[in-house]
Short mmCIF file of C-alpha atoms in Angstrom, two decimals:
data_model
loop_
_atom_site.label_atom_id
_atom_site.label_comp_id
_atom_site.label_asym_id
_atom_site.label_seq_id
_atom_site.Cartn_x
_atom_site.Cartn_y
_atom_site.Cartn_z
CA UNK A 1 -38.26 55.98 -10.62
CA UNK A 2 -36.37 53.00 -12.00
CA UNK A 3 -38.23 50.50 -14.13
CA UNK A 4 -35.98 47.69 -12.84
CA UNK A 5 -37.11 45.59 -9.88
CA UNK A 6 -35.05 45.90 -6.71
CA UNK A 7 -32.07 43.58 -6.53
CA UNK A 8 -32.61 40.48 -4.45
CA UNK A 9 -29.51 39.42 -2.50
CA UNK A 10 -28.31 35.94 -3.38
CA UNK A 11 -29.07 33.22 -0.85
CA UNK A 12 -26.39 32.41 1.68
CA UNK A 13 -24.03 29.64 0.66
CA UNK A 14 -24.60 26.48 2.63
CA UNK A 15 -21.80 23.92 2.17
CA UNK A 16 -22.93 20.42 1.36
CA UNK A 17 -22.88 17.95 4.21
CA UNK A 18 -19.67 15.99 4.64
CA UNK A 19 -19.71 12.49 3.22
CA UNK A 20 -17.34 11.32 5.97
CA UNK A 21 -19.14 9.31 8.66
CA UNK A 22 -19.20 11.03 12.07
CA UNK A 23 -16.47 9.98 14.43
CA UNK A 24 -15.13 10.89 17.82
CA UNK A 25 -11.74 10.74 19.49
CA UNK A 26 -11.61 8.26 22.34
CA UNK A 27 -10.12 9.27 25.68
CA UNK A 28 -6.95 7.20 26.11
CA UNK A 29 -5.37 5.75 29.23
CA UNK A 30 -1.61 5.78 29.77
CA UNK A 31 -1.64 2.00 29.40
CA UNK A 32 -2.93 2.26 25.82
CA UNK A 33 0.41 2.49 23.94
CA UNK A 34 1.91 -0.64 25.56
CA UNK A 35 -1.38 -2.37 24.82
CA UNK A 36 -1.09 -1.44 21.15
CA UNK A 37 2.37 -2.97 21.05
CA UNK A 38 1.06 -6.16 22.66
CA UNK A 39 -1.75 -6.40 20.10
CA UNK A 40 0.74 -5.72 17.33
CA UNK A 41 2.95 -8.53 18.59
CA UNK A 42 0.00 -10.92 18.48
CA UNK A 43 -0.66 -9.98 14.85
CA UNK A 44 3.01 -10.50 14.00
CA UNK A 45 3.11 -13.87 15.76
CA UNK A 46 -0.08 -14.99 14.04
CA UNK A 47 1.29 -14.23 10.55
CA UNK A 48 5.09 -14.14 10.81
CA UNK A 49 5.73 -14.83 7.14
CA UNK A 50 3.81 -11.82 5.84
CA UNK A 51 5.00 -9.57 8.67
CA UNK A 52 8.69 -10.45 8.29
CA UNK A 53 8.52 -9.82 4.55
CA UNK A 54 7.63 -6.22 5.31
CA UNK A 55 10.27 -6.15 8.03
CA UNK A 56 12.90 -7.21 5.51
CA UNK A 57 11.67 -4.50 3.16
CA UNK A 58 12.10 -1.81 5.84
CA UNK A 59 15.53 -3.23 6.67
CA UNK A 60 16.65 -3.07 3.03
CA UNK A 61 15.49 0.53 2.84
CA UNK A 62 17.57 1.38 5.92
CA UNK A 63 20.64 -0.39 4.46
CA UNK A 64 20.33 1.51 1.18
CA UNK A 65 19.89 4.82 2.98
CA UNK A 66 22.93 4.13 5.19
CA UNK A 67 25.08 3.07 2.25
CA UNK A 68 24.21 6.21 0.29
CA UNK A 69 24.93 8.40 3.32
CA UNK A 70 28.37 6.84 3.76
CA UNK A 71 29.39 6.94 0.10
CA UNK A 72 27.47 9.81 -1.50
CA UNK A 73 25.92 11.91 1.29
CA UNK A 74 24.71 14.54 -1.18
CA UNK A 75 22.11 12.04 -2.43
CA UNK A 76 20.82 11.12 1.03
CA UNK A 77 17.78 13.40 0.87
CA UNK A 78 16.85 11.99 -2.54
CA UNK A 79 16.93 8.41 -1.25
CA UNK A 80 15.06 9.47 1.88
CA UNK A 81 12.32 10.94 -0.32
CA UNK A 82 12.11 7.63 -2.18
CA UNK A 83 11.78 5.74 1.09
CA UNK A 84 9.10 8.18 2.20
CA UNK A 85 7.24 7.46 -1.03
CA UNK A 86 7.38 3.66 -0.67
CA UNK A 87 7.19 3.33 3.13
CA UNK A 88 3.52 4.29 3.68
CA UNK A 89 2.36 1.83 1.02
CA UNK A 90 4.36 -0.96 2.69
CA UNK A 91 2.95 0.00 6.07
CA UNK A 92 -0.57 -0.19 4.66
CA UNK A 93 0.04 -3.87 3.92
CA UNK A 94 0.66 -4.47 7.62
CA UNK A 95 -2.48 -2.53 8.53
CA UNK A 96 -4.43 -4.74 6.13
CA UNK A 97 -3.22 -7.86 7.94
CA UNK A 98 -4.34 -6.45 11.29
CA UNK A 99 -7.63 -5.23 9.83
CA UNK A 100 -8.52 -8.61 8.40
CA UNK A 101 -7.61 -10.38 11.64
CA UNK A 102 -9.86 -7.99 13.53
CA UNK A 103 -12.74 -8.81 11.17
CA UNK A 104 -12.17 -12.53 11.55
CA UNK A 105 -10.88 -12.89 7.97
CA UNK A 106 -7.77 -14.74 6.91
CA UNK A 107 -5.03 -12.28 5.86
CA UNK A 108 -3.20 -13.06 2.64
CA UNK A 109 0.05 -11.85 1.20
CA UNK A 110 -1.59 -10.84 -2.10
CA UNK A 111 -4.32 -8.80 -0.39
CA UNK A 112 -1.76 -7.01 1.79
CA UNK A 113 0.29 -6.09 -1.28
CA UNK A 114 -2.65 -4.69 -3.25
CA UNK A 115 -4.82 -3.10 -0.55
CA UNK A 116 -3.66 0.40 -1.51
CA UNK A 117 -5.05 0.23 -5.06
CA UNK A 118 -8.54 1.39 -4.10
CA UNK A 119 -7.12 4.24 -2.01
CA UNK A 120 -4.51 5.49 -4.44
CA UNK A 121 -5.83 9.06 -4.75
CA UNK A 122 -5.95 9.71 -1.00
CA UNK A 123 -2.65 7.97 -0.39
CA UNK A 124 -0.97 9.85 -3.24
CA UNK A 125 -2.05 13.21 -1.83
CA UNK A 126 -0.97 12.33 1.70
CA UNK A 127 2.42 11.01 0.56
CA UNK A 128 2.87 14.14 -1.54
CA UNK A 129 2.34 16.29 1.54
CA UNK A 130 4.88 14.21 3.46
CA UNK A 131 7.47 14.56 0.70
CA UNK A 132 6.98 18.35 0.64
CA UNK A 133 7.47 18.44 4.42
CA UNK A 134 10.59 16.29 4.07
CA UNK A 135 12.03 18.65 1.46
CA UNK A 136 11.27 21.67 3.65
CA UNK A 137 12.90 19.84 6.55
CA UNK A 138 16.00 19.27 4.45
CA UNK A 139 16.18 22.92 3.38
CA UNK A 140 15.71 24.07 6.97
CA UNK A 141 18.52 21.72 8.04
CA UNK A 142 20.87 23.28 5.49
CA UNK A 143 20.02 26.75 6.79
CA UNK A 144 20.66 25.68 10.39
CA UNK A 145 24.00 24.11 9.41
CA UNK A 146 25.05 27.22 7.48
CA UNK A 147 24.15 29.57 10.33
CA UNK A 148 25.13 27.65 13.46
CA UNK A 149 27.80 25.06 12.57
CA UNK A 150 31.13 26.43 13.82
CA UNK A 151 33.71 23.78 12.88
CA UNK A 152 33.14 23.30 9.17
CA UNK A 153 30.78 20.88 7.44
CA UNK A 154 31.10 17.40 8.99
CA UNK A 155 31.92 14.42 6.80
CA UNK A 156 29.73 11.35 6.84
CA UNK A 157 32.44 9.51 8.80
CA UNK A 158 32.93 12.07 11.57
CA UNK A 159 29.43 13.46 11.80
CA UNK A 160 28.77 12.20 15.34
CA UNK A 161 32.07 13.57 16.68
CA UNK A 162 31.51 16.88 14.91
CA UNK A 163 27.95 17.29 16.13
CA UNK A 164 28.87 16.65 19.74
CA UNK A 165 31.87 18.98 19.64
CA UNK A 166 31.33 21.52 22.46
CA UNK A 167 31.92 24.32 19.97
CA UNK A 168 28.74 23.29 18.15
CA UNK A 169 26.28 23.42 21.05
CA UNK A 170 24.26 26.20 19.37
CA UNK A 171 23.94 24.07 16.26
CA UNK A 172 22.79 21.03 18.25
CA UNK A 173 20.16 23.12 20.05
CA UNK A 174 18.88 24.79 16.87
CA UNK A 175 18.88 21.57 14.87
CA UNK A 176 17.03 19.74 17.66
CA UNK A 177 14.35 22.44 17.82
CA UNK A 178 13.86 22.67 14.06
CA UNK A 179 14.02 18.91 13.51
CA UNK A 180 11.76 18.26 16.46
CA UNK A 181 9.14 20.66 15.09
CA UNK A 182 9.09 18.94 11.69
CA UNK A 183 9.12 15.47 13.27
CA UNK A 184 6.19 16.40 15.54
CA UNK A 185 4.21 17.70 12.55
CA UNK A 186 4.83 14.56 10.50
CA UNK A 187 3.93 12.37 13.48
CA UNK A 188 0.71 14.32 14.09
CA UNK A 189 -0.33 14.04 10.43
CA UNK A 190 0.37 10.31 10.09
CA UNK A 191 -0.26 8.75 13.49
CA UNK A 192 -3.71 7.43 12.48
CA UNK A 193 -4.34 8.90 9.02
CA UNK A 194 -3.12 6.03 6.82
CA UNK A 195 -5.00 3.31 8.77
CA UNK A 196 -8.08 5.56 8.58
CA UNK A 197 -7.78 5.82 4.79
CA UNK A 198 -7.55 2.02 4.59
CA UNK A 199 -10.45 1.46 6.97
CA UNK A 200 -12.95 4.08 5.81
CA UNK A 201 -11.58 5.31 2.49
CA UNK A 202 -11.55 8.88 3.82
CA UNK A 203 -9.90 11.63 1.81
CA UNK A 204 -6.36 12.64 2.76
CA UNK A 205 -7.35 16.01 4.25
CA UNK A 206 -10.00 14.52 6.55
CA UNK A 207 -7.64 11.74 7.63
CA UNK A 208 -4.80 14.19 8.36
CA UNK A 209 -7.09 16.54 10.33
CA UNK A 210 -8.47 13.60 12.31
CA UNK A 211 -4.92 12.44 13.06
CA UNK A 212 -3.92 15.91 14.27
CA UNK A 213 -7.06 16.03 16.41
CA UNK A 214 -6.06 12.78 18.11
CA UNK A 215 -2.64 14.23 18.98
CA UNK A 216 -4.00 17.61 20.12
CA UNK A 217 -6.71 16.11 22.34
CA UNK A 218 -4.48 13.35 23.78
CA UNK A 219 -1.02 15.01 23.91
CA UNK A 220 0.39 13.07 26.84
CA UNK A 221 -0.52 9.60 25.63
CA UNK A 222 0.50 10.42 22.06
CA UNK A 223 3.83 11.76 23.32
CA UNK A 224 4.36 8.45 25.11
CA UNK A 225 3.46 6.59 21.93
CA UNK A 226 5.92 8.67 19.93
CA UNK A 227 8.64 8.08 22.53
CA UNK A 228 8.07 4.32 22.37
CA UNK A 229 8.36 4.42 18.57
CA UNK A 230 11.61 6.39 18.74
CA UNK A 231 13.04 4.09 21.42
CA UNK A 232 12.21 0.91 19.50
CA UNK A 233 13.52 2.21 16.17
CA UNK A 234 16.70 3.54 17.79
CA UNK A 235 17.30 0.22 19.53
CA UNK A 236 16.72 -1.63 16.25
CA UNK A 237 19.20 0.59 14.42
CA UNK A 238 21.86 0.10 17.10
CA UNK A 239 21.94 -3.66 16.54
CA UNK A 240 24.56 -4.97 14.07
CA UNK A 241 23.53 -4.11 10.52
CA UNK A 242 20.32 -2.61 11.96
CA UNK A 243 18.82 -6.10 11.92
CA UNK A 244 16.35 -5.14 14.62
CA UNK A 245 14.25 -3.40 11.97
CA UNK A 246 13.23 -6.78 10.59
CA UNK A 247 11.19 -7.31 13.77
CA UNK A 248 10.52 -3.76 14.98
CA UNK A 249 9.22 -2.55 11.58
CA UNK A 250 6.24 -4.94 11.34
CA UNK A 251 5.62 -4.73 15.09
CA UNK A 252 5.13 -0.97 14.88
CA UNK A 253 3.10 -1.36 11.71
CA UNK A 254 0.60 -3.70 13.35
CA UNK A 255 0.59 -1.62 16.53
CA UNK A 256 -0.21 1.53 14.53
CA UNK A 257 -3.41 -0.09 13.29
CA UNK A 258 -4.45 -0.75 16.87
CA UNK A 259 -3.47 2.82 17.82
CA UNK A 260 -5.94 4.03 15.20
CA UNK A 261 -8.67 1.65 16.32
CA UNK A 262 -8.10 2.59 19.94
CA UNK A 263 -8.11 6.34 19.28
CA UNK A 264 -11.03 6.83 16.87
CA UNK A 265 -14.61 5.59 17.20
CA UNK A 266 -16.98 5.79 14.23
CA UNK A 267 -20.56 6.69 15.13
#
């Protein structure tokens, strides 16, 4: 017989409780997205100076991106990555204005510009994930172009004519499917995650999962919200010099805060 005592199995691992407060996804009506836009407009009208500063910032980003695409298209993805790095931090300033108005506080330009400082770790991780997705999107686009484009690589001047050439219908279909998949993933990750980080200082993973949960549980309403965003941004870009972004950018920023507040309830 062995002189050693019988081995005792280690206790089962029990993960520590989550530090994130419990929350639930709110059932949304089809009228919710227009209501978010209306609330966003009220925030913009209440503080036009702060809001239009951010609108001008988004407009300048669009002008730089367009100028690079026309002159040096090979650097477009690099500039787009830079915009993706700066954009969420600018948007957080708009969320801060809406948040303070909701609490009955007076929004200030300085507070909107520095609100991200206490959430830098979570924001940095989330933005990093978005940049990785953007780079994967770019690589997938190159693969689709190489495989399906039948009339040679389009120049930046004739890209619209080349894309809608009947000989390239397979490319248009493949690019739409691939681009749509990446766009849907980015939308699902970000639709309420950044306002949630600002509001509750949640970690990036929890915020992203919560955002995806909102989209998965409310697909119809979120699809309508996404369609409204696309329609407004497209309309803004079609105006001369894309000047519509000066107004549409802050409007959507404020409305996104209300989309978060209308979709998630903290218990």
